Each structure stands twice: as structure tokens, then as C-alpha cells.
Tab-separated table of C-alpha atoms in Angstrom:
chain	number	residue	atom	x	y	z
A	1	LYS	CA	171.748	61.152	116.990
A	2	ALA	CA	170.166	57.728	117.483
A	3	GLY	CA	166.822	57.589	119.254
A	4	VAL	CA	165.651	55.361	122.058
A	5	THR	CA	166.030	51.698	121.159
A	6	GLN	CA	163.874	48.990	122.660
A	7	THR	CA	164.406	45.287	122.136
A	8	PRO	CA	162.790	43.031	121.300
A	9	ARG	CA	159.944	44.683	119.396
A	10	TYR	CA	157.570	41.741	119.819
A	11	LEU	CA	157.446	38.931	122.341
A	12	ILE	CA	155.081	36.054	123.022
A	13	LYS	CA	155.324	34.345	126.396
A	14	THR	CA	153.333	31.779	128.337
A	15	ARG	CA	151.646	32.425	131.665
A	16	GLY	CA	154.030	31.826	134.536
A	17	GLN	CA	157.153	32.575	132.556
A	18	GLN	CA	159.355	35.602	133.072
A	19	VAL	CA	160.510	38.172	130.562
A	20	THR	CA	163.258	40.777	130.274
A	21	LEU	CA	162.905	43.857	128.096
A	22	SER	CA	165.756	46.154	127.162
A	23	CYS	CA	165.989	49.893	126.572
A	24	SER	CA	168.952	51.896	125.292
A	25	PRO	CA	168.430	55.623	125.880
A	26	ILE	CA	169.605	58.474	123.720
A	27	SER	CA	173.328	58.997	124.087
A	28	GLY	CA	174.012	61.299	127.019
A	29	HIS	CA	170.616	60.781	128.622
A	30	ARG	CA	170.829	59.454	132.152
A	31	SER	CA	167.174	59.011	133.058
A	32	VAL	CA	165.105	56.092	131.833
A	33	SER	CA	161.423	55.628	132.636
A	34	TRP	CA	159.199	52.677	131.827
A	35	TYR	CA	155.490	52.721	131.009
A	36	GLN	CA	152.844	50.100	130.352
A	37	GLN	CA	150.140	50.827	127.793
A	38	THR	CA	146.937	48.796	127.633
A	39	PRO	CA	143.572	49.580	126.012
A	40	GLY	CA	141.837	49.512	129.376
A	41	GLN	CA	144.259	51.389	131.622
A	42	GLY	CA	146.025	53.601	129.101
A	43	LEU	CA	149.595	54.656	129.797
A	44	GLN	CA	150.756	53.842	133.301
A	45	PHE	CA	154.107	54.723	134.856
A	46	LEU	CA	156.159	51.777	136.097
A	47	PHE	CA	159.443	53.224	137.371
A	48	GLU	CA	162.279	55.623	136.666
A	49	TYR	CA	166.033	55.119	136.931
A	50	PHE	CA	168.804	57.661	137.064
A	51	SER	CA	172.481	56.831	137.451
A	52	GLU	CA	171.641	53.214	138.268
A	53	THR	CA	169.242	54.203	141.064
A	54	GLN	CA	165.485	53.848	141.091
A	55	ARG	CA	164.144	57.299	141.954
A	56	ASN	CA	160.461	56.773	141.410
A	57	LYS	CA	158.033	53.902	141.253
A	58	GLY	CA	154.440	53.460	140.115
A	59	ASN	CA	151.725	51.260	141.565
A	60	PHE	CA	152.649	47.907	140.123
A	61	PRO	CA	153.186	44.611	141.954
A	62	GLY	CA	156.642	43.423	142.885
A	63	ARG	CA	156.653	41.091	139.877
A	64	PHE	CA	157.680	44.145	137.899
A	65	SER	CA	161.268	45.153	138.471
A	66	GLY	CA	163.983	47.002	136.664
A	67	ARG	CA	167.553	48.055	136.738
A	68	GLN	CA	169.910	50.453	135.043
A	69	PHE	CA	173.494	49.877	134.076
A	70	SER	CA	176.439	52.246	134.218
A	71	ASN	CA	176.028	53.051	130.504
A	72	SER	CA	172.397	54.132	131.261
A	73	ARG	CA	170.889	51.170	129.431
A	74	SER	CA	167.953	49.786	131.350
A	75	GLU	CA	166.191	46.472	131.622
A	76	MET	CA	162.761	45.676	132.888
A	77	ASN	CA	161.789	42.256	134.185
A	78	VAL	CA	158.371	40.768	134.734
A	79	SER	CA	158.211	37.488	136.611
A	80	THR	CA	155.366	34.980	136.807
A	81	LEU	CA	153.603	36.468	133.820
A	82	GLU	CA	149.833	36.842	133.868
A	83	LEU	CA	147.476	37.294	130.925
A	84	GLY	CA	146.851	40.853	132.077
A	85	ASP	CA	150.504	41.716	131.563
A	86	SER	CA	149.916	41.702	127.815
A	87	ALA	CA	150.667	45.265	126.802
A	88	LEU	CA	152.903	47.643	124.926
A	89	TYR	CA	155.857	48.480	127.156
A	90	LEU	CA	157.450	51.821	126.415
A	91	CYS	CA	160.602	53.314	127.736
A	92	ALA	CA	161.461	56.980	127.703
A	93	SER	CA	164.788	58.668	128.112
A	94	SER	CA	165.534	62.185	129.171
A	95	LEU	CA	168.625	64.114	130.017
A	96	LEU	CA	168.027	64.304	133.735
A	97	GLY	CA	164.421	63.198	134.270
A	98	SER	CA	163.872	66.388	136.194
A	99	PRO	CA	161.065	68.879	135.713
A	100	ASN	CA	160.995	70.769	132.421
A	101	THR	CA	163.036	68.293	130.425
A	102	GLU	CA	161.419	66.471	127.529
A	103	ALA	CA	161.067	62.706	127.521
A	104	PHE	CA	161.725	60.796	124.302
A	105	PHE	CA	160.104	57.420	123.782
A	106	GLY	CA	161.176	54.264	122.029
A	107	GLN	CA	158.958	52.244	119.676
A	108	GLY	CA	157.990	49.895	122.461
A	109	THR	CA	157.969	46.172	123.046
A	110	ARG	CA	154.660	44.451	122.380
A	111	LEU	CA	154.320	41.631	124.929
A	112	THR	CA	151.636	39.010	124.478
A	113	VAL	CA	151.050	36.515	127.276
A	114	VAL	CA	149.174	33.362	126.272
B	1	SER	CA	143.415	57.046	138.062
B	2	GLN	CA	144.622	59.183	135.214
B	3	GLN	CA	145.647	62.731	136.052
B	4	GLY	CA	144.495	64.088	132.740
B	5	GLU	CA	141.282	63.809	130.863
B	6	GLU	CA	141.122	64.602	127.198
B	7	ASP	CA	138.301	65.889	125.151
B	8	PRO	CA	137.068	64.883	122.681
B	9	GLN	CA	137.859	61.168	122.748
B	10	ALA	CA	137.694	61.107	118.961
B	11	LEU	CA	137.808	63.826	116.323
B	12	SER	CA	137.224	63.441	112.604
B	13	ILE	CA	137.991	66.325	110.234
B	14	GLN	CA	138.858	67.079	106.605
B	15	GLU	CA	142.345	67.950	105.418
B	16	GLY	CA	142.996	71.672	105.720
B	17	GLU	CA	140.745	72.125	108.740
B	18	ASN	CA	142.020	72.935	112.203
B	19	ALA	CA	141.911	70.378	115.007
B	20	THR	CA	141.596	71.335	118.661
B	21	MET	CA	142.076	68.920	121.515
B	22	ASN	CA	141.647	69.731	125.185
B	23	CYS	CA	143.213	68.308	128.311
B	24	SER	CA	142.257	68.840	131.935
B	25	TYR	CA	144.226	67.793	134.973
B	26	LYS	CA	143.694	67.741	138.714
B	27	THR	CA	146.795	68.767	140.655
B	28	SER	CA	149.469	71.413	140.301
B	29	ILE	CA	152.088	70.659	137.699
B	30	ASN	CA	155.641	71.499	136.690
B	31	ASN	CA	154.941	71.137	133.014
B	32	LEU	CA	152.537	69.647	130.512
B	33	GLN	CA	153.637	67.797	127.405
B	34	TRP	CA	151.811	66.681	124.282
B	35	TYR	CA	152.639	63.492	122.443
B	36	ARG	CA	151.484	61.811	119.250
B	37	GLN	CA	151.191	58.065	118.782
B	38	ASN	CA	150.647	56.335	115.465
B	39	SER	CA	148.807	53.023	115.603
B	40	GLY	CA	150.272	51.406	118.732
B	41	ARG	CA	153.797	52.557	118.054
B	42	GLY	CA	156.048	54.736	120.206
B	43	LEU	CA	155.162	58.194	121.416
B	44	VAL	CA	156.528	61.194	119.555
B	45	HIS	CA	157.172	64.277	121.675
B	46	LEU	CA	155.429	67.325	120.226
B	47	ILE	CA	155.760	70.177	122.663
B	48	LEU	CA	156.410	70.969	126.328
B	49	ILE	CA	154.864	73.941	128.090
B	50	ARG	CA	156.022	74.976	131.524
B	51	SER	CA	153.644	75.931	134.307
B	52	ASN	CA	154.677	79.595	134.065
B	53	GLU	CA	154.011	79.747	130.303
B	54	ARG	CA	150.629	80.448	128.759
B	55	GLU	CA	151.151	79.719	125.082
B	56	LYS	CA	153.702	78.007	122.903
B	57	HIS	CA	154.037	77.457	119.174
B	58	SER	CA	155.876	74.874	117.137
B	59	GLY	CA	155.251	74.850	113.405
B	60	ARG	CA	151.542	74.128	112.890
B	61	LEU	CA	151.061	73.383	116.583
B	62	ARG	CA	149.829	75.837	119.167
B	63	VAL	CA	149.509	74.871	122.816
B	64	THR	CA	147.891	76.912	125.539
B	65	LEU	CA	147.976	76.349	129.266
B	66	ASP	CA	145.582	77.782	131.838
B	67	THR	CA	146.799	76.776	135.287
B	68	SER	CA	143.864	78.491	137.006
B	69	LYS	CA	141.474	76.181	135.148
B	70	LYS	CA	143.952	73.285	135.129
B	71	SER	CA	143.520	72.841	131.416
B	72	SER	CA	145.488	72.879	128.189
B	73	SER	CA	144.616	72.800	124.525
B	74	LEU	CA	146.483	71.635	121.449
B	75	LEU	CA	145.611	73.244	118.138
B	76	ILE	CA	146.829	71.737	114.881
B	77	THR	CA	146.312	74.155	112.020
B	78	ALA	CA	145.841	73.227	108.366
B	79	SER	CA	145.698	69.527	109.209
B	80	ARG	CA	147.034	66.840	106.877
B	81	ALA	CA	146.159	63.166	106.468
B	82	ALA	CA	149.563	62.397	108.012
B	83	ASP	CA	148.370	64.021	111.260
B	84	THR	CA	146.031	61.071	111.788
B	85	ALA	CA	147.096	59.605	115.141
B	86	SER	CA	146.280	59.509	118.831
B	87	TYR	CA	147.280	62.576	120.809
B	88	PHE	CA	148.070	62.474	124.513
B	89	CYS	CA	148.687	65.110	127.089
B	90	ALA	CA	150.990	64.238	129.957
B	91	THR	CA	151.724	66.122	133.122
B	92	LEU	CA	154.715	66.173	135.399
B	93	LEU	CA	153.422	66.881	138.875
B	94	SER	CA	154.989	69.587	140.964
B	95	SER	CA	156.848	68.338	143.995
B	96	ASN	CA	154.273	69.819	146.345
B	97	ALA	CA	151.587	67.653	144.754
B	98	GLY	CA	152.935	64.759	146.757
B	99	GLY	CA	155.963	62.595	146.253
B	100	THR	CA	158.795	62.872	143.817
B	101	SER	CA	158.001	63.714	140.243
B	102	TYR	CA	161.219	62.412	138.706
B	103	GLY	CA	160.505	60.893	135.316
B	104	LYS	CA	156.874	60.257	136.116
B	105	LEU	CA	154.554	61.527	133.431
B	106	THR	CA	150.857	61.042	134.038
B	107	PHE	CA	148.939	60.603	130.803
B	108	GLY	CA	145.406	61.296	129.729
B	109	GLN	CA	143.402	58.723	127.785
B	110	GLY	CA	144.113	60.473	124.522
B	111	THR	CA	142.209	61.876	121.565
B	112	ILE	CA	142.013	59.853	118.359
B	113	LEU	CA	142.318	62.267	115.449
B	114	THR	CA	141.338	61.191	111.947
B	115	VAL	CA	142.081	63.560	109.081
B	116	HIS	CA	140.341	62.636	105.835
B	117	PRO	CA	142.100	63.507	102.564
């Protein structure tokens, strides 16, 4: 069974640009969550999607958005990039995203904003 | 702010020794999960313990949960150099802790474990 796939693995963007990251969950999993990891703030929850609907959202500005497609694949978009957006972005998939189900993470996308 | 705090921040041991990492959290939870991360890569799920469980084993891993003290510990027995990584605890808040908990894991800052051959 294939794991969670994130593309691209590495990305370099310039301040002010926008970026789209992609996440393909484990087959059969319907919940996809996104996290940002930085040395200063650690792992922070961005949002969660289930059946194409955002069910939960963290405390990030509106520049961070996401969506989920009917095949459960998810994309995350960051507009008007800032230097502080440089981070490892991780997505996690789980069967239902409900309590007591494990979350499985992808390898992440390393975004560098210059 | 982070829900969980981990202790110690860094741990250095010799191969064959046991490693114990602790995690404390602040609000009531549905479950607590432990993850391993190698050098800025993805997180590997290790074990999930539900709020009504007190202890769980998986191979060389033993996790305990004390909901009265809001704390958990991860014990790795007979450690190997390959266990060198960062270890994170993550909690899924119970619904009565405020708001929906769907998919939202709250992570501690992690413990960096170094196992010397």
C-alpha cells in the first residue's frame, strides 16, 4: 500500500509569489491535514479536509488556503509569500480524521522563500 | 502555544540502553500519539494510546498514559543507533476541550534522541 505522497519535495520561491503544494493520501483515506514545521514554532496545524470540506482550521492568515478533490487528493496554496513562510510543510492522511484513528504523514515539502 | 511539552529536550545514550521521554499536556484529550522524525523528514507514526488506556506496547516501545497527571511517557528498550531521531508526542483534544478536534493534532516541541554505537 503506497504511503502519503507530497510533491514537490523542495521548492524555492521569491517573496510575493504564490505556491501550491500537493498531497496524495493513502488509498481509501478521506481525511487530509496540513501542518507547518519551523525551528521556532515547531509543528503547527493549518487545516483539515474531509470529503472535499474543510472541517477544521488553525490560526494562520488567510494567505494560507487549501482544498480537497473528489479523489481525496489535497492542495495547499500560500499567496503573497513572506520570508517567514519558509518551512517544512507536512500533510497527514487518516481514514476518517476522527478521534482514535492514526494519522500517517508524507515526507513533506521543504519551501524556501528568498 | 503548544499543547504538549516534552522532557528532556535532548537525550544522549549508548546503544543497548533504554531511553525514556516524557510528555505533558494541558487539556483533556481523546488520544495521544507518538511520532519519530529523522532529520527534517516526514513523521513516522509509532503508537497511539487512547484516553481510557494506561499502557501500550509495540515491539521495543512502551507507552504509558496518566490522564490524572496529564502526562505520557515513551520508553524505547535496548536502543539502537538507528533509533537516533526526534520524537514527538501529539494530542487530539477531546471535543469538550473546545472546538472540533477533527484531524487536529497538537504537537510538543520534541525530544532529540542520539544513540551512540
